[in-house]
mmCIF file of C-alpha atoms in Angstrom:
data_model
loop_
_atom_site.group_PDB
_atom_site.id
_atom_site.type_symbol
_atom_site.label_atom_id
_atom_site.label_comp_id
_atom_site.label_asym_id
_atom_site.label_seq_id
_atom_site.Cartn_x
_atom_site.Cartn_y
_atom_site.Cartn_z
ATOM 1 C CA UNK A 1 131.338 110.400 70.958
ATOM 2 C CA UNK A 2 134.114 112.639 72.209
ATOM 3 C CA UNK A 3 132.465 115.891 73.404
ATOM 4 C CA UNK A 4 135.529 117.832 72.192
ATOM 5 C CA UNK A 5 134.759 116.633 68.659
ATOM 6 C CA UNK A 6 131.060 117.481 68.643
ATOM 7 C CA UNK A 7 130.022 119.815 65.808
ATOM 8 C CA UNK A 8 129.842 123.376 67.129
ATOM 9 C CA UNK A 9 127.351 124.748 64.578
ATOM 10 C CA UNK A 10 124.192 124.600 66.665
ATOM 11 C CA UNK A 11 125.539 125.394 70.171
ATOM 12 C CA UNK A 12 127.540 128.376 68.876
ATOM 13 C CA UNK A 13 124.747 129.720 66.654
ATOM 14 C CA UNK A 14 122.204 129.354 69.458
ATOM 15 C CA UNK A 15 124.517 131.131 71.895
ATOM 16 C CA UNK A 16 125.067 134.028 69.511
ATOM 17 C CA UNK A 17 121.331 134.192 68.736
ATOM 18 C CA UNK A 18 120.443 134.404 72.427
ATOM 19 C CA UNK A 19 122.990 137.187 72.965
ATOM 20 C CA UNK A 20 121.831 139.064 69.845
ATOM 21 C CA UNK A 21 118.257 139.008 71.156
ATOM 22 C CA UNK A 22 119.232 140.885 74.343
ATOM 23 C CA UNK A 23 121.057 143.837 72.756
ATOM 24 C CA UNK A 24 120.035 147.493 72.719
ATOM 25 C CA UNK A 25 121.240 150.229 70.372
ATOM 26 C CA UNK A 26 120.261 153.317 72.358
ATOM 27 C CA UNK A 27 123.219 155.338 71.000
ATOM 28 C CA UNK A 28 121.661 155.761 67.558
ATOM 29 C CA UNK A 29 118.041 155.857 66.458
ATOM 30 C CA UNK A 30 119.092 154.717 62.967
ATOM 31 C CA UNK A 31 120.937 151.677 64.356
ATOM 32 C CA UNK A 32 118.047 150.915 66.721
ATOM 33 C CA UNK A 33 115.637 151.026 63.765
ATOM 34 C CA UNK A 34 117.838 148.709 61.675
ATOM 35 C CA UNK A 35 118.181 146.313 64.613
ATOM 36 C CA UNK A 36 114.386 146.228 64.961
ATOM 37 C CA UNK A 37 113.965 145.685 61.220
ATOM 38 C CA UNK A 38 116.365 142.716 61.276
ATOM 39 C CA UNK A 39 113.795 141.091 63.626
ATOM 40 C CA UNK A 40 115.995 138.806 65.741
ATOM 41 C CA UNK A 41 113.029 136.897 67.278
ATOM 42 C CA UNK A 42 111.927 135.883 63.763
ATOM 43 C CA UNK A 43 115.471 134.845 62.819
ATOM 44 C CA UNK A 44 115.610 132.688 65.978
ATOM 45 C CA UNK A 45 112.407 130.986 64.787
ATOM 46 C CA UNK A 46 114.181 130.367 61.465
ATOM 47 C CA UNK A 47 117.131 128.865 63.357
ATOM 48 C CA UNK A 48 114.806 126.447 65.154
ATOM 49 C CA UNK A 49 113.229 125.509 61.812
ATOM 50 C CA UNK A 50 116.648 124.890 60.235
ATOM 51 C CA UNK A 51 117.720 122.725 63.161
ATOM 52 C CA UNK A 52 114.754 120.472 62.368
ATOM 53 C CA UNK A 53 115.561 120.409 58.624
ATOM 54 C CA UNK A 54 119.279 119.725 59.091
ATOM 55 C CA UNK A 55 119.467 116.891 61.606
ATOM 56 C CA UNK A 56 121.929 114.083 60.996
ATOM 57 C CA UNK A 57 119.833 111.972 58.581
ATOM 58 C CA UNK A 58 118.359 108.636 59.615
ATOM 59 C CA UNK A 59 119.873 105.422 58.257
ATOM 60 C CA UNK A 60 119.420 105.228 54.503
ATOM 61 C CA UNK A 61 119.221 101.954 52.558
ATOM 62 C CA UNK A 62 120.756 103.288 49.331
ATOM 63 C CA UNK A 63 124.547 102.934 49.587
ATOM 64 C CA UNK A 64 125.457 106.123 47.635
ATOM 65 C CA UNK A 65 122.910 108.231 49.550
ATOM 66 C CA UNK A 66 124.017 106.854 52.923
ATOM 67 C CA UNK A 67 127.689 107.414 52.037
ATOM 68 C CA UNK A 68 127.042 111.029 50.961
ATOM 69 C CA UNK A 69 125.108 111.799 54.128
ATOM 70 C CA UNK A 70 127.844 110.292 56.298
ATOM 71 C CA UNK A 71 130.465 112.327 54.420
ATOM 72 C CA UNK A 72 128.487 115.604 54.645
ATOM 73 C CA UNK A 73 127.626 115.289 58.344
ATOM 74 C CA UNK A 74 131.004 113.962 59.504
ATOM 75 C CA UNK A 75 132.375 115.986 62.415
ATOM 76 C CA UNK A 76 135.845 117.095 61.285
ATOM 77 C CA UNK A 77 138.127 119.953 62.260
ATOM 78 C CA UNK A 78 136.854 122.938 60.269
ATOM 79 C CA UNK A 79 138.233 126.400 59.599
ATOM 80 C CA UNK A 80 134.703 127.915 59.652
ATOM 81 C CA UNK A 81 135.844 131.166 58.003
ATOM 82 C CA UNK A 82 137.331 130.370 54.580
ATOM 83 C CA UNK A 83 136.912 133.748 52.904
ATOM 84 C CA UNK A 84 139.376 134.817 50.214
ATOM 85 C CA UNK A 85 141.476 136.812 52.697
ATOM 86 C CA UNK A 86 142.189 133.616 54.630
ATOM 87 C CA UNK A 87 143.463 131.675 51.594
ATOM 88 C CA UNK A 88 147.110 132.090 50.582
ATOM 89 C CA UNK A 89 148.190 130.705 47.214
ATOM 90 C CA UNK A 90 151.838 130.344 46.198
ATOM 91 C CA UNK A 91 151.844 131.649 42.624
ATOM 92 C CA UNK A 92 154.937 129.595 41.760
ATOM 93 C CA UNK A 93 153.956 126.181 43.139
ATOM 94 C CA UNK A 94 150.175 126.669 43.126
ATOM 95 C CA UNK A 95 150.063 125.366 46.693
ATOM 96 C CA UNK A 96 147.224 126.646 48.833
ATOM 97 C CA UNK A 97 147.424 127.408 52.564
ATOM 98 C CA UNK A 98 144.607 128.467 54.895
ATOM 99 C CA UNK A 99 145.423 131.063 57.566
ATOM 100 C CA UNK A 100 143.632 132.588 60.587
ATOM 101 C CA UNK A 101 142.008 129.696 62.451
ATOM 102 C CA UNK A 102 140.404 132.023 65.017
ATOM 103 C CA UNK A 103 136.987 130.395 64.474
ATOM 104 C CA UNK A 104 138.306 126.875 63.900
ATOM 105 C CA UNK A 105 136.457 124.045 65.650
ATOM 106 C CA UNK A 106 134.983 120.637 65.037
ATOM 107 C CA UNK A 107 131.966 121.016 62.806
ATOM 108 C CA UNK A 108 129.964 119.362 60.049
ATOM 109 C CA UNK A 109 132.178 118.939 56.984
ATOM 110 C CA UNK A 110 129.460 120.243 54.631
ATOM 111 C CA UNK A 111 129.025 123.385 56.763
ATOM 112 C CA UNK A 112 132.651 124.421 56.227
ATOM 113 C CA UNK A 113 132.324 123.952 52.459
ATOM 114 C CA UNK A 114 128.963 125.756 52.335
ATOM 115 C CA UNK A 115 130.393 128.633 54.332
ATOM 116 C CA UNK A 116 133.211 128.945 51.791
ATOM 117 C CA UNK A 117 130.641 129.082 48.982
ATOM 118 C CA UNK A 118 128.814 131.923 50.764
ATOM 119 C CA UNK A 119 132.082 133.861 50.958
ATOM 120 C CA UNK A 120 132.226 134.040 47.146
ATOM 121 C CA UNK A 121 129.811 136.965 47.467
ATOM 122 C CA UNK A 122 132.184 139.052 49.597
ATOM 123 C CA UNK A 123 130.596 141.822 51.642
ATOM 124 C CA UNK A 124 128.190 143.250 49.057
ATOM 125 C CA UNK A 125 125.765 140.349 49.370
ATOM 126 C CA UNK A 126 124.784 140.077 45.715
ATOM 127 C CA UNK A 127 123.920 136.408 46.174
ATOM 128 C CA UNK A 128 122.362 136.026 42.745
ATOM 129 C CA UNK A 129 125.482 137.373 41.018
ATOM 130 C CA UNK A 130 128.380 135.882 42.978
ATOM 131 C CA UNK A 131 127.186 132.758 44.780
ATOM 132 C CA UNK A 132 128.355 129.655 42.890
ATOM 133 C CA UNK A 133 125.780 127.882 40.741
ATOM 134 C CA UNK A 134 124.903 124.237 41.372
ATOM 135 C CA UNK A 135 127.262 123.275 38.550
ATOM 136 C CA UNK A 136 130.110 125.305 40.106
ATOM 137 C CA UNK A 137 129.467 123.872 43.572
ATOM 138 C CA UNK A 138 129.423 120.365 42.102
ATOM 139 C CA UNK A 139 132.738 120.965 40.345
ATOM 140 C CA UNK A 140 134.296 122.082 43.648
ATOM 141 C CA UNK A 141 132.793 119.111 45.522
ATOM 142 C CA UNK A 142 134.092 116.619 42.938
ATOM 143 C CA UNK A 143 137.619 118.021 43.326
ATOM 144 C CA UNK A 144 137.304 118.090 47.124
ATOM 145 C CA UNK A 145 136.087 114.492 47.360
ATOM 146 C CA UNK A 146 138.845 113.250 45.023
ATOM 147 C CA UNK A 147 141.513 115.011 47.114
ATOM 148 C CA UNK A 148 140.107 113.694 50.396
ATOM 149 C CA UNK A 149 141.513 110.228 51.236
ATOM 150 C CA UNK A 150 138.182 109.361 52.874
ATOM 151 C CA UNK A 151 136.174 110.676 49.921
ATOM 152 C CA UNK A 152 138.319 108.926 47.333
ATOM 153 C CA UNK A 153 137.896 105.644 49.225
ATOM 154 C CA UNK A 154 134.116 106.098 49.312
ATOM 155 C CA UNK A 155 133.949 106.724 45.548
ATOM 156 C CA UNK A 156 136.156 103.693 44.946
ATOM 157 C CA UNK A 157 133.788 101.544 46.990
ATOM 158 C CA UNK A 158 130.638 102.522 45.090
ATOM 159 C CA UNK A 159 129.328 100.135 42.458
ATOM 160 C CA UNK A 160 129.511 102.217 39.285
ATOM 161 C CA UNK A 161 129.469 105.679 37.737
ATOM 162 C CA UNK A 162 125.710 106.059 38.335
ATOM 163 C CA UNK A 163 126.220 105.366 42.047
ATOM 164 C CA UNK A 164 129.092 107.864 42.214
ATOM 165 C CA UNK A 165 126.930 110.510 40.534
ATOM 166 C CA UNK A 166 124.126 109.814 43.013
ATOM 167 C CA UNK A 167 126.661 110.312 45.835
ATOM 168 C CA UNK A 168 127.759 113.685 44.413
ATOM 169 C CA UNK A 169 124.189 114.946 43.904
ATOM 170 C CA UNK A 170 123.259 114.008 47.472
ATOM 171 C CA UNK A 171 126.385 115.722 48.810
ATOM 172 C CA UNK A 172 125.475 118.835 46.813
ATOM 173 C CA UNK A 173 121.941 118.830 48.261
ATOM 174 C CA UNK A 174 123.136 118.863 51.867
ATOM 175 C CA UNK A 175 125.989 121.292 51.249
ATOM 176 C CA UNK A 176 123.561 123.757 49.644
ATOM 177 C CA UNK A 177 121.266 123.493 52.670
ATOM 178 C CA UNK A 178 124.177 124.242 54.976
ATOM 179 C CA UNK A 179 124.507 127.619 53.204
ATOM 180 C CA UNK A 180 121.436 128.644 55.228
ATOM 181 C CA UNK A 181 123.275 127.728 58.433
ATOM 182 C CA UNK A 182 126.275 129.845 57.370
ATOM 183 C CA UNK A 183 124.035 132.897 56.961
ATOM 184 C CA UNK A 184 122.564 132.459 60.441
ATOM 185 C CA UNK A 185 125.972 131.767 62.054
ATOM 186 C CA UNK A 186 127.488 135.012 60.714
ATOM 187 C CA UNK A 187 124.244 137.005 60.837
ATOM 188 C CA UNK A 188 123.879 136.612 64.602
ATOM 189 C CA UNK A 189 127.643 137.118 65.074
ATOM 190 C CA UNK A 190 127.416 140.418 63.175
ATOM 191 C CA UNK A 191 124.645 141.738 65.409
ATOM 192 C CA UNK A 192 126.855 141.166 68.473
ATOM 193 C CA UNK A 193 129.863 142.754 66.754
ATOM 194 C CA UNK A 194 127.710 145.768 65.844
ATOM 195 C CA UNK A 195 127.148 146.374 69.541
ATOM 196 C CA UNK A 196 130.624 145.664 70.915
ATOM 197 C CA UNK A 197 133.313 145.698 68.208
ATOM 198 C CA UNK A 198 135.716 148.683 68.001
ATOM 199 C CA UNK A 199 136.328 147.907 64.307
ATOM 200 C CA UNK A 200 135.058 150.546 61.865
ATOM 201 C CA UNK A 201 132.707 148.342 59.846
ATOM 202 C CA UNK A 202 128.930 148.369 59.473
ATOM 203 C CA UNK A 203 128.346 144.999 61.137
ATOM 204 C CA UNK A 204 124.642 145.672 61.592
ATOM 205 C CA UNK A 205 124.083 146.150 57.875
ATOM 206 C CA UNK A 206 126.235 143.135 57.005
ATOM 207 C CA UNK A 207 124.192 141.083 59.473
ATOM 208 C CA UNK A 208 121.090 142.239 57.592
ATOM 209 C CA UNK A 209 122.738 141.221 54.295
ATOM 210 C CA UNK A 210 123.440 137.718 55.667
ATOM 211 C CA UNK A 211 119.828 137.320 56.795
ATOM 212 C CA UNK A 212 118.685 138.426 53.312
ATOM 213 C CA UNK A 213 121.035 135.717 51.963
ATOM 214 C CA UNK A 214 119.394 133.197 54.285
ATOM 215 C CA UNK A 215 115.954 133.824 52.775
ATOM 216 C CA UNK A 216 117.383 133.931 49.244
ATOM 217 C CA UNK A 217 118.971 130.503 49.653
ATOM 218 C CA UNK A 218 116.003 129.120 51.573
ATOM 219 C CA UNK A 219 113.964 129.847 48.450
ATOM 220 C CA UNK A 220 116.491 128.037 46.273
ATOM 221 C CA UNK A 221 117.526 125.051 48.357
ATOM 222 C CA UNK A 222 114.924 124.292 51.037
#
């Protein structure tokens, strides 16, 4: 395939993880203690585990399952940072526009959607309270697939309603698993920002919150 269209999830996350592992926080004993507690070497082990769990699936005989896997793992241009502040909605027309493509790249389609779901929780990290339920994620995915020309064509090509439902459930399964990848992506990024960013924000603690989210969702989805 075209190297410019390769999904960036794993190379970028690995790069950030390697950088995060080399940092020192000698300016503050409290920050140094929090950095140690986050345990970057353990989170890198988790990254390696997730990379084994989330490979592009092998060929699947069931048409709906195969179609859902192909749809989820398709490398498409992704925003990679669809939090509420990057979504503009025209209150008159209802039209929606994404802004701030600073982190945009080719990536797995299901990663971009999963990352958006993780952003429902904002910065307080109350994953149990704010993260969408399976039913809410499924409702979003149904709307997304219907609006996607590729997705609509796939649904049209499936044999019957049972096959379409099987497609949606399989898509939900993989999208939920990609939530773990979102936590690692931003968790490692936060650790680097905590060391170098001039912005007045507690990146180290938010990195910790994302790693807590990783284990929370690992318990639910993996």
